[in-house]
Amino acid sequence: MATFFPHAYFNIWSPQGKEAIFRGNVQGDQFEGVAQETGEYKVQVYMMRAQARRNETASYKLEIIVGHELP
């Protein structure tokens, strides 16, 4: 994810939705991986609570590529 706002992140949730398989605030702004199970994955874009409470906004670009195998 590309953004100029330092407190914008994204998470990726598994189809079962019980846990995030990627947490942007801990793991960074890029994710590469192979889906471990079939189903609908959810990508959640968010900002930290303090910034959200101040009604701050962030523009971002998120690129998702499906069907590409990793080496």
CSV table of N, CA and C in Angstrom, one decimal:
chain,number,residue,atom,x,y,z
A,1,MET,N,0.8,-1.2,0.0
A,1,MET,CA,0.0,0.0,0.0
A,1,MET,C,0.9,1.2,0.0
A,2,ALA,N,0.6,2.2,-0.8
A,2,ALA,CA,1.3,3.4,-0.9
A,2,ALA,C,0.5,4.5,-0.4
A,3,THR,N,1.0,5.3,0.6
A,3,THR,CA,0.4,6.5,1.1
A,3,THR,C,1.4,7.4,1.7
A,4,PHE,N,1.1,8.7,1.7
A,4,PHE,CA,2.0,9.7,2.4
A,4,PHE,C,1.6,9.8,3.9
A,5,PHE,N,0.5,9.2,4.3
A,5,PHE,CA,0.1,9.3,5.7
A,5,PHE,C,0.8,8.2,6.5
A,6,PRO,N,1.5,8.6,7.5
A,6,PRO,CA,2.3,7.6,8.2
A,6,PRO,C,1.5,6.6,9.1
A,7,HIS,N,0.2,6.9,9.4
A,7,HIS,CA,-0.5,6.1,10.3
A,7,HIS,C,-1.6,5.3,9.6
A,8,ALA,N,-1.5,5.1,8.3
A,8,ALA,CA,-2.5,4.3,7.5
A,8,ALA,C,-1.9,2.9,7.3
A,9,TYR,N,-2.8,1.9,7.5
A,9,TYR,CA,-2.3,0.5,7.4
A,9,TYR,C,-3.4,-0.4,6.8
A,10,PHE,N,-3.0,-1.6,6.5
A,10,PHE,CA,-4.0,-2.6,6.1
A,10,PHE,C,-3.8,-3.9,6.7
A,11,ASN,N,-4.9,-4.6,6.9
A,11,ASN,CA,-4.8,-6.0,7.4
A,11,ASN,C,-5.4,-6.9,6.3
A,12,ILE,N,-5.1,-8.2,6.3
A,12,ILE,CA,-5.7,-9.2,5.4
A,12,ILE,C,-6.3,-10.2,6.3
A,13,TRP,N,-7.5,-10.5,6.1
A,13,TRP,CA,-8.3,-11.5,7.0
A,13,TRP,C,-8.5,-12.7,6.2
A,14,SER,N,-8.4,-13.9,6.8
A,14,SER,CA,-8.6,-15.2,6.2
A,14,SER,C,-10.1,-15.3,5.9
A,15,PRO,N,-10.5,-16.2,5.0
A,15,PRO,CA,-11.9,-16.5,4.7
A,15,PRO,C,-12.8,-16.7,6.0
A,16,GLN,N,-12.2,-17.4,7.0
A,16,GLN,CA,-13.0,-17.6,8.2
A,16,GLN,C,-13.1,-16.4,9.1
A,17,GLY,N,-12.2,-15.4,8.9
A,17,GLY,CA,-12.2,-14.2,9.6
A,17,GLY,C,-11.9,-14.2,11.0
A,18,LYS,N,-11.3,-15.3,11.5
A,18,LYS,CA,-11.0,-15.4,12.9
A,18,LYS,C,-9.7,-14.6,13.3
A,19,GLU,N,-8.8,-14.5,12.4
A,19,GLU,CA,-7.6,-13.8,12.7
A,19,GLU,C,-7.0,-13.2,11.4
A,20,ALA,N,-6.3,-12.1,11.5
A,20,ALA,CA,-5.6,-11.5,10.4
A,20,ALA,C,-4.4,-12.3,10.0
A,21,ILE,N,-4.2,-12.6,8.8
A,21,ILE,CA,-3.0,-13.3,8.4
A,21,ILE,C,-1.9,-12.3,8.1
A,22,PHE,N,-2.2,-11.0,8.0
A,22,PHE,CA,-1.3,-10.0,7.8
A,22,PHE,C,-1.7,-8.8,8.6
A,23,ARG,N,-0.9,-8.2,9.4
A,23,ARG,CA,-1.2,-7.0,10.1
A,23,ARG,C,-0.2,-5.9,9.8
A,24,GLY,N,-0.7,-4.9,9.0
A,24,GLY,CA,0.2,-3.9,8.5
A,24,GLY,C,0.9,-3.0,9.5
A,25,ASN,N,0.3,-2.7,10.6
A,25,ASN,CA,0.9,-1.9,11.6
A,25,ASN,C,2.1,-2.6,12.3
A,26,VAL,N,2.2,-3.9,12.1
A,26,VAL,CA,3.3,-4.7,12.7
A,26,VAL,C,4.2,-5.2,11.6
A,27,GLN,N,3.7,-5.6,10.4
A,27,GLN,CA,4.5,-6.2,9.4
A,27,GLN,C,4.8,-5.3,8.2
A,28,GLY,N,4.4,-4.1,8.2
A,28,GLY,CA,4.8,-3.2,7.1
A,28,GLY,C,3.7,-2.9,6.1
A,29,ASP,N,4.1,-2.3,5.0
A,29,ASP,CA,3.1,-1.8,4.0
A,29,ASP,C,3.1,-2.7,2.7
A,30,GLN,N,3.7,-3.9,2.7
A,30,GLN,CA,3.7,-4.8,1.6
A,30,GLN,C,3.5,-6.2,2.1
A,31,PHE,N,2.7,-6.9,1.3
A,31,PHE,CA,2.4,-8.3,1.6
A,31,PHE,C,2.5,-9.1,0.3
A,32,GLU,N,3.3,-10.2,0.3
A,32,GLU,CA,3.3,-11.2,-0.8
A,32,GLU,C,3.1,-12.5,-0.2
A,33,GLY,N,2.1,-13.3,-0.8
A,33,GLY,CA,1.9,-14.6,-0.3
A,33,GLY,C,0.9,-15.3,-1.2
A,34,VAL,N,0.7,-16.6,-0.8
A,34,VAL,CA,-0.2,-17.5,-1.6
A,34,VAL,C,-1.3,-17.8,-0.6
A,35,ALA,N,-2.5,-17.8,-1.2
A,35,ALA,CA,-3.7,-18.1,-0.4
A,35,ALA,C,-3.6,-19.5,0.1
A,36,GLN,N,-3.8,-19.7,1.4
A,36,GLN,CA,-3.7,-21.0,2.0
A,36,GLN,C,-5.0,-21.8,2.0
A,37,GLU,N,-6.1,-21.1,1.7
A,37,GLU,CA,-7.4,-21.8,1.7
A,37,GLU,C,-8.3,-21.0,0.7
A,38,THR,N,-9.3,-21.7,0.2
A,38,THR,CA,-10.2,-21.1,-0.8
A,38,THR,C,-11.2,-20.2,0.0
A,39,GLY,N,-11.8,-19.3,-0.7
A,39,GLY,CA,-12.8,-18.4,-0.1
A,39,GLY,C,-12.5,-16.9,-0.3
A,40,GLU,N,-13.3,-16.1,0.3
A,40,GLU,CA,-13.1,-14.7,0.2
A,40,GLU,C,-12.3,-14.1,1.3
A,41,TYR,N,-11.2,-13.5,0.9
A,41,TYR,CA,-10.3,-12.8,1.9
A,41,TYR,C,-10.8,-11.3,2.0
A,42,LYS,N,-10.6,-10.8,3.1
A,42,LYS,CA,-11.0,-9.4,3.3
A,42,LYS,C,-9.8,-8.5,3.6
A,43,VAL,N,-9.7,-7.4,2.8
A,43,VAL,CA,-8.6,-6.4,3.1
A,43,VAL,C,-9.2,-5.2,3.8
A,44,GLN,N,-8.7,-4.9,4.9
A,44,GLN,CA,-9.2,-3.9,5.8
A,44,GLN,C,-8.1,-2.7,5.8
A,45,VAL,N,-8.5,-1.6,5.3
A,45,VAL,CA,-7.6,-0.4,5.3
A,45,VAL,C,-8.1,0.5,6.4
A,46,TYR,N,-7.1,0.9,7.3
A,46,TYR,CA,-7.5,1.7,8.4
A,46,TYR,C,-6.4,2.6,8.9
A,47,MET,N,-6.7,3.5,9.8
A,47,MET,CA,-5.7,4.3,10.4
A,47,MET,C,-5.8,4.2,11.9
A,48,MET,N,-4.7,4.6,12.6
A,48,MET,CA,-4.7,4.4,14.0
A,48,MET,C,-5.8,5.2,14.7
A,49,ARG,N,-6.3,4.7,15.8
A,49,ARG,CA,-7.4,5.3,16.5
A,49,ARG,C,-7.3,6.8,16.8
A,50,ALA,N,-6.2,7.3,17.2
A,50,ALA,CA,-6.0,8.7,17.6
A,50,ALA,C,-6.3,9.6,16.3
A,51,GLN,N,-5.7,9.2,15.2
A,51,GLN,CA,-5.9,9.9,14.0
A,51,GLN,C,-7.4,9.8,13.5
A,52,ALA,N,-8.0,8.7,13.6
A,52,ALA,CA,-9.4,8.5,13.2
A,52,ALA,C,-10.3,9.4,14.1
A,53,ARG,N,-10.0,9.5,15.3
A,53,ARG,CA,-10.9,10.3,16.2
A,53,ARG,C,-10.8,11.8,15.9
A,54,ARG,N,-9.6,12.2,15.3
A,54,ARG,CA,-9.5,13.6,14.9
A,54,ARG,C,-10.0,13.8,13.5
A,55,ASN,N,-10.7,12.8,12.9
A,55,ASN,CA,-11.3,12.9,11.6
A,55,ASN,C,-10.3,13.1,10.5
A,56,GLU,N,-9.0,12.7,10.7
A,56,GLU,CA,-8.0,12.8,9.7
A,56,GLU,C,-8.3,11.8,8.6
A,57,THR,N,-7.9,12.1,7.4
A,57,THR,CA,-8.1,11.3,6.2
A,57,THR,C,-6.7,11.0,5.6
A,58,ALA,N,-6.7,9.9,4.8
A,58,ALA,CA,-5.5,9.5,4.1
A,58,ALA,C,-5.8,9.0,2.7
A,59,SER,N,-5.2,9.5,1.7
A,59,SER,CA,-5.3,8.9,0.4
A,59,SER,C,-4.3,7.7,0.3
A,60,TYR,N,-4.7,6.7,-0.4
A,60,TYR,CA,-3.8,5.6,-0.5
A,60,TYR,C,-4.0,4.9,-1.9
A,61,LYS,N,-3.0,4.1,-2.3
A,61,LYS,CA,-3.1,3.2,-3.5
A,61,LYS,C,-2.8,1.8,-3.0
A,62,LEU,N,-3.7,0.9,-3.3
A,62,LEU,CA,-3.5,-0.5,-2.9
A,62,LEU,C,-3.6,-1.3,-4.2
A,63,GLU,N,-2.6,-2.1,-4.5
A,63,GLU,CA,-2.6,-2.9,-5.7
A,63,GLU,C,-2.7,-4.4,-5.2
A,64,ILE,N,-3.6,-5.1,-5.8
A,64,ILE,CA,-3.8,-6.5,-5.5
A,64,ILE,C,-3.7,-7.3,-6.8
A,65,ILE,N,-2.8,-8.2,-6.9
A,65,ILE,CA,-2.6,-9.1,-8.0
A,65,ILE,C,-3.0,-10.5,-7.7
A,66,VAL,N,-3.9,-11.1,-8.4
A,66,VAL,CA,-4.4,-12.4,-8.2
A,66,VAL,C,-3.9,-13.3,-9.3
A,67,GLY,N,-3.5,-14.5,-9.0
A,67,GLY,CA,-3.2,-15.5,-10.0
A,67,GLY,C,-1.8,-15.6,-10.4
A,68,HIS,N,-0.9,-14.9,-9.6
A,68,HIS,CA,0.5,-14.9,-9.9
A,68,HIS,C,1.2,-15.8,-8.9
A,69,GLU,N,2.0,-16.7,-9.3
A,69,GLU,CA,2.7,-17.7,-8.4
A,69,GLU,C,4.0,-17.0,-8.0
A,70,LEU,N,4.3,-17.2,-6.7
A,70,LEU,CA,5.6,-16.7,-6.2
A,70,LEU,C,6.7,-17.7,-6.5
A,71,PRO,N,7.9,-17.2,-6.6
A,71,PRO,CA,9.0,-18.2,-6.9
A,71,PRO,C,9.3,-19.1,-5.8
